[in-house]
C-alpha cells in the first residue's frame, strides 16, 4: 500500500504532504481524501493556508478504512472519528496529520519528516487539538471552562468539577508529541465531540479551576506544563521566520526538556528524545542528534548523555533499559535547602542552595542569587539533594544519595532568572573550578511514562477512569529510596543516611497546596533489586584520586568480591557527606569501610591502613584529635608497629573524644593493653566515657577489669555514669561491695546521682552506707534538687544524722539549698541546730542566701545570733548581700553593730558594696566609723572608690581622716580611677589640708609620669604647711 500511495519525498528539502478532506453532506458517508505534496518554504506572508491536527493515535487493534487518492487506507478509530468531525458538508479542508502525511513504513522518511514537524505546526494557520468523543460530561466541562473564562470565576458544582477532572485525564494530555505541537502553534482550536473551544479561552478558564487540582499533584503537574506552552500560542508572531539551518522553537536546553517531560507517553521510546529536539535551545543537531528510527534506544541514550555532559564520559546502558549509569569525577558545591513550587501555571520552582564550606565564597560572589528559578522536573527536587559540578561539564548537576550511588535528579541545572551578565559570571566561576576530588557513580533513569494519578481514583470521581493508565505506575519503584544491600550493617547506615540527606515533603514548601495534595504526592519511590544490581555492575574503573587504588570490574567479578567494591563506593559517599557537613553520617561510613577492609584484607594491608588514615584525617579536621597532637606517643601509635604502653592508653582514655582510642583499638587490635587504670579513667571521663566503655565492650579481646575504684569512677560520671555502672555491675562475676566512697561519688553526681543511687539501693538494699560524709556531699549537690536527700530519708528514715557540717553544705548550696533546708526542717524540726557557722554559710550563698536566711529566722527566730563574722560575710556577698543586710535590719536592727571590719568587708564587695554602704549610712548615720583604714580601702577601690569618697564628703564633710600617706597612696595608684580620686581630694582638700613640701614633691613626681601636664600643674598649687593663707 505505501509504495502505491506514497511517492518518495526529497529528504533534503522542506517538502511535506498535506491531506485534502473532501466534503460530503452525508455524515455517514465514507471518508474520501486526497494526498498531495506541498513545499513548506518560508513565504514571508505569515502562516500557510492549512491546519495541523494534534491527537492521540489510539488503539492499534481498533481500525477503520478511509479512501486516499483512490486507495483504501486503514486508520485507527480515534483518527477516523476526528476526520468525520473535521469533514465539511461543502468545503474542502486541508490539514496535516502525521499518521497519513508521513509514510510510517519508511524509516528514513519518518526521521526526515519528524525534523520538520515543529515547522509544520508553526506554519499552520491553526492547530486543532482533538480530545476524542463526548464522554463523562465532556461537553459540559468545556462549556463551563468557556463560561469561567468569560466571568473570571469558577463554579462550585461538584459535578462540573468531576467533569473537568475527567476531561483532563484524557490520554492527549499525557502524549509527548503534543508538547511540541502546542509549543509551535500560533492559534489553537480544541475539539471534543461536537464542542469547539478556543485554546486561549481554554487556558484562561482553566486557570480559575487550578485550586481543584491541588489534591491531585500528578495531574496538576501534567496540566501545568501543557498550559504553560499552550497559553502563549496567540502571542507568537503570525509571520513565518526565515532562517538557515534547522528549525527550532528555542524554548529550553534539551537537558531541561528531558528532565521535565521524559515520562510523557510515546509509541516509540526514541520519541522521548526526538519529540523534544525542535523545542530545545542548544542545537543538538550539531552533535549529530537527529531523528533516526534505524538506531536502538541504547545508542540514542548514550549520544544524549554525552551531548548534555561531555563526549569523554563513559556510559553503560543495559539492554532494554532506560537507565544510564556512568562514572565521573566531581566537586560538591552544596545542597538544596528548600524548594518552593508555585501553583500558578508558570512551570517553575524556586530552589534555595546552601554552599559547602569550601564554596562559601560563591555566596558572596553571587550576592543574593542563591535561590534559583528553574523549570519543574519530573523527579521532584527536594531538600537535601546535592548540588555538584562534574568534570568537563559546564552546568551543575543535582543528584540524590541512593545507597552507595547517586540518582540524577536534574542532569544540567540552569538559573532561568539570572541576567545574561550574572549568568556569564556564574559560568566563569564554574570554569575556574579545576579540582574534582570525588568519584561519583551516577544513574540517570528515563524509564516509566506518565501513568500515575494515585489521587485521581474512579471511586472518588464517580466517573470511569482507565485504571491501566492511571494506577499502574503508582506501584512502580524509583531509585531514589531503599535498595537491597550486600552488607547487612551497611543497610542500616544507608537507610539512615537517606532519611537525613533526603528530607521528604516537610522540607519542601509548595505554596497553596492542601494537606490532601501533599499526602497524595508522597508516592513511594524505590529501586528494585534488579535495578540496584545493574548499578552495581557499573563499578569504578580507573584510579581513585585519593587512595591511588586501581579498580577493575573484571578483577572483582572473577573474585566475587562485590563487598570489596561496595567498600570503595561507600568511601566515596563518606567523602561527599563530609563535604556537605554531615559529619556523623560520614564517620559511620568511614568506620564501615575500615571494618570491611580489615575483615577482607587484614589489618596491615595498605588499603586497610589507608581507610584508617582516612578516619584519622577526618577526626583531625573535626578537632577530635587536637589533644592527641600534644602526646608524643600518638605520632607513632597509629602509623607504625611501635609497642603501645599502659601509660599511652591511660592518656588516650582521658581525652575529651574517644576517636583516638577507637582508632588505636581498630588499628592495633589485640595489642593494646587495656588495664585497670585506663578503664578507671575511661569510666570517669565526663566527655566520652560512655562511648569509650561501649567501644571496649564490643571488642571480645578486651577483658574489662571491674574493681571498686572503677565502679566509684563510673558512679561519679555525670554523663553516662548510670549506664556504665549498670554495665560494670551486670558484667561482674563477683559481688562488688558498695562502699562509702562509691555512694559519695554517686551523691556528688550532679546529673545522674539520683538514678544511680536508686540502682545501688536495688543492688545493695538498705545496707548502703549513708554516712555524715555522704549526706554532706548530697546536701551540696547543686543539680539534683532535694531528690537525693529525699531518697536517703525514704531508705534510712529518722536514723539519718543532720549535723552542723551537713547543714553548712546545704546552706551553701546555691541552687537547691532552700529546698534541702526545708526538707531537713520537715524531717528533723527543732532538732536542727542553726549555729553561727551555718548562718555564715547561708549568708555567703550568692544565689539563694536571702531565702535561706529568711527561712532560718522563720523557723528559729530569736534563737539566732547575729555576730560580726556573720555580718562580714553578709555584706561581702556579691549577689545577695544587699538583700540579706536589709532583711537583718528589718528583723534585728537594734542589735546590729556596724564595725570597721564590717565596713571594710562591704567595701571589698565589687558588685553591690557601694549600695550596701549607702544603706548602712542610712540606718546608722554618724555611728558608722570612717577610720583611716576605711579611707585607705576606699582610695584603693578601683571599681567605685570615687563614688564612695564623694558620698563620704557628702555625709561627713571634711570630718574624716585624710593623711599625707593616703595622698601618696592615691598618687601611686594606676589608671583613671586614681586620677579621678586625686581630683576629688584636691577639689575638697587642696586649700584646706596643708601638706609638707616633701610630700607634694613626691606626689608631683608620681603624677608627672602618668597624668596630663595641666592636671599636674593644678596639683602643684596644693597648700603647703607653714605658708599661711
PDB file of C-alpha atoms in Angstrom, residues 61-245:
ATOM      1  CA  UNK A  61      -6.447  -3.089  17.182  1.00  0.00           C
ATOM      2  CA  UNK A  62      -9.400  -0.766  16.592  1.00  0.00           C
ATOM      3  CA  UNK A  63      -9.053   0.456  12.986  1.00  0.00           C
ATOM      4  CA  UNK A  64     -11.390   1.698  10.219  1.00  0.00           C
ATOM      5  CA  UNK A  65     -10.893   2.344   6.483  1.00  0.00           C
ATOM      6  CA  UNK A  66     -10.788   5.633   4.586  1.00  0.00           C
ATOM      7  CA  UNK A  67     -10.114   6.350   0.906  1.00  0.00           C
ATOM      8  CA  UNK A  68      -6.977   8.341  -0.009  1.00  0.00           C
ATOM      9  CA  UNK A  69      -6.196   9.048  -3.648  1.00  0.00           C
ATOM     10  CA  UNK A  70      -8.464   6.165  -4.538  1.00  0.00           C
ATOM     11  CA  UNK A  71      -6.631   3.760  -2.272  1.00  0.00           C
ATOM     12  CA  UNK A  72      -8.064   2.069   0.793  1.00  0.00           C
ATOM     13  CA  UNK A  73      -6.095   3.144   3.856  1.00  0.00           C
ATOM     14  CA  UNK A  74      -6.735   1.834   7.347  1.00  0.00           C
ATOM     15  CA  UNK A  75      -6.534   4.374  10.198  1.00  0.00           C
ATOM     16  CA  UNK A  76      -7.126   3.969  13.905  1.00  0.00           C
ATOM     17  CA  UNK A  77     -10.611   4.629  15.247  1.00  0.00           C
ATOM     18  CA  UNK A  78      -9.748   7.848  17.109  1.00  0.00           C
ATOM     19  CA  UNK A  79      -8.381   9.416  13.902  1.00  0.00           C
ATOM     20  CA  UNK A  80     -11.346   8.172  11.885  1.00  0.00           C
ATOM     21  CA  UNK A  81     -13.745   9.908  14.274  1.00  0.00           C
ATOM     22  CA  UNK A  82     -11.670  13.093  14.096  1.00  0.00           C
ATOM     23  CA  UNK A  83     -11.752  13.041  10.268  1.00  0.00           C
ATOM     24  CA  UNK A  84     -15.526  12.628  10.324  1.00  0.00           C
ATOM     25  CA  UNK A  85     -15.793  15.575  12.697  1.00  0.00           C
ATOM     26  CA  UNK A  86     -13.434  17.721  10.583  1.00  0.00           C
ATOM     27  CA  UNK A  87     -15.150  16.998   7.255  1.00  0.00           C
ATOM     28  CA  UNK A  88     -17.237  19.929   6.000  1.00  0.00           C
ATOM     29  CA  UNK A  89     -20.506  19.434   4.096  1.00  0.00           C
ATOM     30  CA  UNK A  90     -19.472  21.913   1.356  1.00  0.00           C
ATOM     31  CA  UNK A  91     -15.837  22.971   1.531  1.00  0.00           C
ATOM     32  CA  UNK A  92     -12.621  21.043   1.226  1.00  0.00           C
ATOM     33  CA  UNK A  93     -10.410  21.070   4.316  1.00  0.00           C
ATOM     34  CA  UNK A  94      -6.633  20.954   4.026  1.00  0.00           C
ATOM     35  CA  UNK A  95      -4.840  19.536   7.042  1.00  0.00           C
ATOM     36  CA  UNK A  96      -1.589  17.891   8.062  1.00  0.00           C
ATOM     37  CA  UNK A  97      -1.921  14.612  10.006  1.00  0.00           C
ATOM     38  CA  UNK A  98       1.244  12.683  10.845  1.00  0.00           C
ATOM     39  CA  UNK A  99      -0.260   9.175  10.561  1.00  0.00           C
ATOM     40  CA  UNK A 100      -1.365   9.839   6.966  1.00  0.00           C
ATOM     41  CA  UNK A 101       1.009  12.523   5.647  1.00  0.00           C
ATOM     42  CA  UNK A 102       4.152  10.595   6.641  1.00  0.00           C
ATOM     43  CA  UNK A 103       4.920   7.182   5.207  1.00  0.00           C
ATOM     44  CA  UNK A 104       5.282   5.418   8.542  1.00  0.00           C
ATOM     45  CA  UNK A 105       6.814   2.325   6.934  1.00  0.00           C
ATOM     46  CA  UNK A 106       9.749   4.299   5.503  1.00  0.00           C
ATOM     47  CA  UNK A 107      12.053   4.873   8.486  1.00  0.00           C
ATOM     48  CA  UNK A 108      14.286   7.291   6.584  1.00  0.00           C
ATOM     49  CA  UNK A 109      11.345   9.444   5.532  1.00  0.00           C
ATOM     50  CA  UNK A 110       9.925   9.209   9.007  1.00  0.00           C
ATOM     51  CA  UNK A 111      13.170  10.525  10.506  1.00  0.00           C
ATOM     52  CA  UNK A 112      13.369  13.334   7.958  1.00  0.00           C
ATOM     53  CA  UNK A 113       9.739  14.405   8.372  1.00  0.00           C
ATOM     54  CA  UNK A 114       9.997  14.354  12.166  1.00  0.00           C
ATOM     55  CA  UNK A 115      12.655  17.071  11.868  1.00  0.00           C
ATOM     56  CA  UNK A 116      10.097  19.238  10.053  1.00  0.00           C
ATOM     57  CA  UNK A 117       7.202  18.715  12.456  1.00  0.00           C
ATOM     58  CA  UNK A 118       7.827  21.814  14.585  1.00  0.00           C
ATOM     59  CA  UNK A 119       7.948  23.868  11.427  1.00  0.00           C
ATOM     60  CA  UNK A 120       4.785  22.194  10.133  1.00  0.00           C
ATOM     61  CA  UNK A 121       2.848  23.156  13.252  1.00  0.00           C
ATOM     62  CA  UNK A 122       4.345  26.639  13.450  1.00  0.00           C
ATOM     63  CA  UNK A 123       3.399  27.427   9.818  1.00  0.00           C
ATOM     64  CA  UNK A 124      -0.132  26.074  10.150  1.00  0.00           C
ATOM     65  CA  UNK A 125      -2.883  28.660  10.248  1.00  0.00           C
ATOM     66  CA  UNK A 126      -4.415  26.716  13.104  1.00  0.00           C
ATOM     67  CA  UNK A 127      -3.564  23.695  15.233  1.00  0.00           C
ATOM     68  CA  UNK A 128      -6.616  21.597  16.032  1.00  0.00           C
ATOM     69  CA  UNK A 129      -6.455  19.566  19.234  1.00  0.00           C
ATOM     70  CA  UNK A 130      -8.743  16.537  19.040  1.00  0.00           C
ATOM     71  CA  UNK A 131      -9.508  15.198  22.531  1.00  0.00           C
ATOM     72  CA  UNK A 132     -11.911  12.470  21.376  1.00  0.00           C
ATOM     73  CA  UNK A 133     -15.598  11.741  21.505  1.00  0.00           C
ATOM     74  CA  UNK A 134     -18.008  13.152  24.049  1.00  0.00           C
ATOM     75  CA  UNK A 135     -17.896  11.201  27.322  1.00  0.00           C
ATOM     76  CA  UNK A 136     -18.102  11.806  31.061  1.00  0.00           C
ATOM     77  CA  UNK A 137     -19.884  15.161  30.633  1.00  0.00           C
ATOM     78  CA  UNK A 138     -17.031  16.476  28.472  1.00  0.00           C
ATOM     79  CA  UNK A 139     -19.313  18.898  26.601  1.00  0.00           C
ATOM     80  CA  UNK A 140     -20.452  20.467  29.881  1.00  0.00           C
ATOM     81  CA  UNK A 141     -16.858  20.603  31.053  1.00  0.00           C
ATOM     82  CA  UNK A 142     -15.711  22.579  28.001  1.00  0.00           C
ATOM     83  CA  UNK A 143     -18.722  24.848  28.120  1.00  0.00           C
ATOM     84  CA  UNK A 144     -18.072  25.569  31.791  1.00  0.00           C
ATOM     85  CA  UNK A 145     -14.418  26.396  31.059  1.00  0.00           C
ATOM     86  CA  UNK A 146     -15.572  28.955  28.464  1.00  0.00           C
ATOM     87  CA  UNK A 147     -18.073  30.451  30.923  1.00  0.00           C
ATOM     88  CA  UNK A 148     -15.381  30.626  33.603  1.00  0.00           C
ATOM     89  CA  UNK A 149     -13.005  32.414  31.197  1.00  0.00           C
ATOM     90  CA  UNK A 150     -15.721  34.957  30.452  1.00  0.00           C
ATOM     91  CA  UNK A 151     -16.890  35.539  34.051  1.00  0.00           C
ATOM     92  CA  UNK A 152     -13.494  35.112  35.772  1.00  0.00           C
ATOM     93  CA  UNK A 153     -14.979  32.875  38.458  1.00  0.00           C
ATOM     94  CA  UNK A 154     -15.354  29.112  38.690  1.00  0.00           C
ATOM     95  CA  UNK A 155     -18.475  27.198  39.640  1.00  0.00           C
ATOM     96  CA  UNK A 156     -18.811  25.389  42.965  1.00  0.00           C
ATOM     97  CA  UNK A 157     -20.600  22.460  41.302  1.00  0.00           C
ATOM     98  CA  UNK A 158     -19.015  19.125  42.202  1.00  0.00           C
ATOM     99  CA  UNK A 159     -20.458  17.561  39.043  1.00  0.00           C
ATOM    100  CA  UNK A 160     -18.713  20.140  36.835  1.00  0.00           C
ATOM    101  CA  UNK A 161     -15.501  19.753  38.814  1.00  0.00           C
ATOM    102  CA  UNK A 162     -15.501  15.994  38.240  1.00  0.00           C
ATOM    103  CA  UNK A 163     -16.307  16.502  34.570  1.00  0.00           C
ATOM    104  CA  UNK A 164     -13.341  18.833  34.117  1.00  0.00           C
ATOM    105  CA  UNK A 165     -11.017  16.473  36.005  1.00  0.00           C
ATOM    106  CA  UNK A 166     -12.183  13.576  33.844  1.00  0.00           C
ATOM    107  CA  UNK A 167     -11.587  15.621  30.670  1.00  0.00           C
ATOM    108  CA  UNK A 168      -8.033  16.434  31.727  1.00  0.00           C
ATOM    109  CA  UNK A 169      -7.279  12.760  32.271  1.00  0.00           C
ATOM    110  CA  UNK A 170      -7.637  12.034  28.578  1.00  0.00           C
ATOM    111  CA  UNK A 171      -4.581  10.485  27.023  1.00  0.00           C
ATOM    112  CA  UNK A 172      -3.858  13.519  24.792  1.00  0.00           C
ATOM    113  CA  UNK A 173      -2.527  15.392  27.851  1.00  0.00           C
ATOM    114  CA  UNK A 174      -0.011  12.583  28.514  1.00  0.00           C
ATOM    115  CA  UNK A 175       1.399  12.301  24.979  1.00  0.00           C
ATOM    116  CA  UNK A 176       4.928  13.642  24.453  1.00  0.00           C
ATOM    117  CA  UNK A 177       4.483  14.813  20.864  1.00  0.00           C
ATOM    118  CA  UNK A 178       1.697  17.217  21.786  1.00  0.00           C
ATOM    119  CA  UNK A 179       4.199  19.345  23.707  1.00  0.00           C
ATOM    120  CA  UNK A 180       5.955  20.342  20.511  1.00  0.00           C
ATOM    121  CA  UNK A 181       2.661  20.705  18.672  1.00  0.00           C
ATOM    122  CA  UNK A 182       1.188  23.244  21.109  1.00  0.00           C
ATOM    123  CA  UNK A 183       4.546  24.951  21.656  1.00  0.00           C
ATOM    124  CA  UNK A 184       4.760  25.655  17.900  1.00  0.00           C
ATOM    125  CA  UNK A 185       1.117  26.617  17.355  1.00  0.00           C
ATOM    126  CA  UNK A 186       0.152  30.199  16.557  1.00  0.00           C
ATOM    127  CA  UNK A 187      -3.544  29.581  17.103  1.00  0.00           C
ATOM    128  CA  UNK A 188      -5.227  26.625  18.828  1.00  0.00           C
ATOM    129  CA  UNK A 189      -8.737  25.207  18.478  1.00  0.00           C
ATOM    130  CA  UNK A 190      -9.760  22.440  20.910  1.00  0.00           C
ATOM    131  CA  UNK A 191     -12.412  19.931  19.783  1.00  0.00           C
ATOM    132  CA  UNK A 192     -14.096  17.279  21.881  1.00  0.00           C
ATOM    133  CA  UNK A 193     -17.169  15.584  20.459  1.00  0.00           C
ATOM    134  CA  UNK A 194     -19.293  18.357  18.943  1.00  0.00           C
ATOM    135  CA  UNK A 195     -17.886  21.134  21.133  1.00  0.00           C
ATOM    136  CA  UNK A 196     -15.173  23.540  19.988  1.00  0.00           C
ATOM    137  CA  UNK A 197     -13.291  25.984  22.205  1.00  0.00           C
ATOM    138  CA  UNK A 198     -10.546  28.498  21.525  1.00  0.00           C
ATOM    139  CA  UNK A 199      -7.201  27.472  23.045  1.00  0.00           C
ATOM    140  CA  UNK A 200      -6.650  30.816  24.782  1.00  0.00           C
ATOM    141  CA  UNK A 201     -10.132  30.660  26.340  1.00  0.00           C
ATOM    142  CA  UNK A 202      -9.379  27.088  27.468  1.00  0.00           C
ATOM    143  CA  UNK A 203      -6.213  28.234  29.279  1.00  0.00           C
ATOM    144  CA  UNK A 204      -7.879  31.303  30.786  1.00  0.00           C
ATOM    145  CA  UNK A 205     -10.865  29.381  32.075  1.00  0.00           C
ATOM    146  CA  UNK A 206      -8.799  26.501  33.411  1.00  0.00           C
ATOM    147  CA  UNK A 207      -6.659  28.933  35.371  1.00  0.00           C
ATOM    148  CA  UNK A 208      -9.653  29.662  37.633  1.00  0.00           C
ATOM    149  CA  UNK A 209     -10.052  25.952  38.328  1.00  0.00           C
ATOM    150  CA  UNK A 210      -6.451  25.410  39.404  1.00  0.00           C
ATOM    151  CA  UNK A 211      -7.399  25.123  43.086  1.00  0.00           C
ATOM    152  CA  UNK A 212      -9.342  21.978  42.163  1.00  0.00           C
ATOM    153  CA  UNK A 213      -6.086  20.291  41.142  1.00  0.00           C
ATOM    154  CA  UNK A 214      -4.230  20.828  44.412  1.00  0.00           C
ATOM    155  CA  UNK A 215      -5.364  17.458  45.706  1.00  0.00           C
ATOM    156  CA  UNK A 216      -4.028  15.792  42.545  1.00  0.00           C
ATOM    157  CA  UNK A 217      -0.418  16.939  42.160  1.00  0.00           C
ATOM    158  CA  UNK A 218       0.435  14.445  39.402  1.00  0.00           C
ATOM    159  CA  UNK A 219      -2.426  15.692  37.252  1.00  0.00           C
ATOM    160  CA  UNK A 220      -1.562  19.243  38.234  1.00  0.00           C
ATOM    161  CA  UNK A 221       2.000  18.730  37.007  1.00  0.00           C
ATOM    162  CA  UNK A 222       0.746  17.466  33.639  1.00  0.00           C
ATOM    163  CA  UNK A 223      -1.658  20.320  33.083  1.00  0.00           C
ATOM    164  CA  UNK A 224       0.718  22.987  34.380  1.00  0.00           C
ATOM    165  CA  UNK A 225       3.363  22.298  31.748  1.00  0.00           C
ATOM    166  CA  UNK A 226       0.764  21.940  28.988  1.00  0.00           C
ATOM    167  CA  UNK A 227      -0.972  25.224  29.831  1.00  0.00           C
ATOM    168  CA  UNK A 228       2.413  26.942  30.107  1.00  0.00           C
ATOM    169  CA  UNK A 229       3.106  26.086  26.457  1.00  0.00           C
ATOM    170  CA  UNK A 230      -0.440  26.466  25.144  1.00  0.00           C
ATOM    171  CA  UNK A 231      -1.295  29.897  26.521  1.00  0.00           C
ATOM    172  CA  UNK A 232       1.483  31.589  24.525  1.00  0.00           C
ATOM    173  CA  UNK A 233       0.077  30.498  21.128  1.00  0.00           C
ATOM    174  CA  UNK A 234      -1.870  33.684  20.399  1.00  0.00           C
ATOM    175  CA  UNK A 235       1.183  35.815  21.156  1.00  0.00           C
ATOM    176  CA  UNK A 236       3.566  34.066  18.764  1.00  0.00           C
ATOM    177  CA  UNK A 237       4.237  36.002  15.557  1.00  0.00           C
ATOM    178  CA  UNK A 238       1.991  35.056  12.648  1.00  0.00           C
ATOM    179  CA  UNK A 239       4.731  35.590  10.079  1.00  0.00           C
ATOM    180  CA  UNK A 240       6.988  32.751   9.032  1.00  0.00           C
ATOM    181  CA  UNK A 241      10.512  33.142  10.256  1.00  0.00           C
ATOM    182  CA  UNK A 242      13.114  32.684   7.534  1.00  0.00           C
ATOM    183  CA  UNK A 243      16.386  31.237   8.759  1.00  0.00           C
ATOM    184  CA  UNK A 244      19.009  28.863   7.587  1.00  0.00           C
ATOM    185  CA  UNK A 245      19.787  25.578   9.305  1.00  0.00           C
TER     186      UNK A 245
END
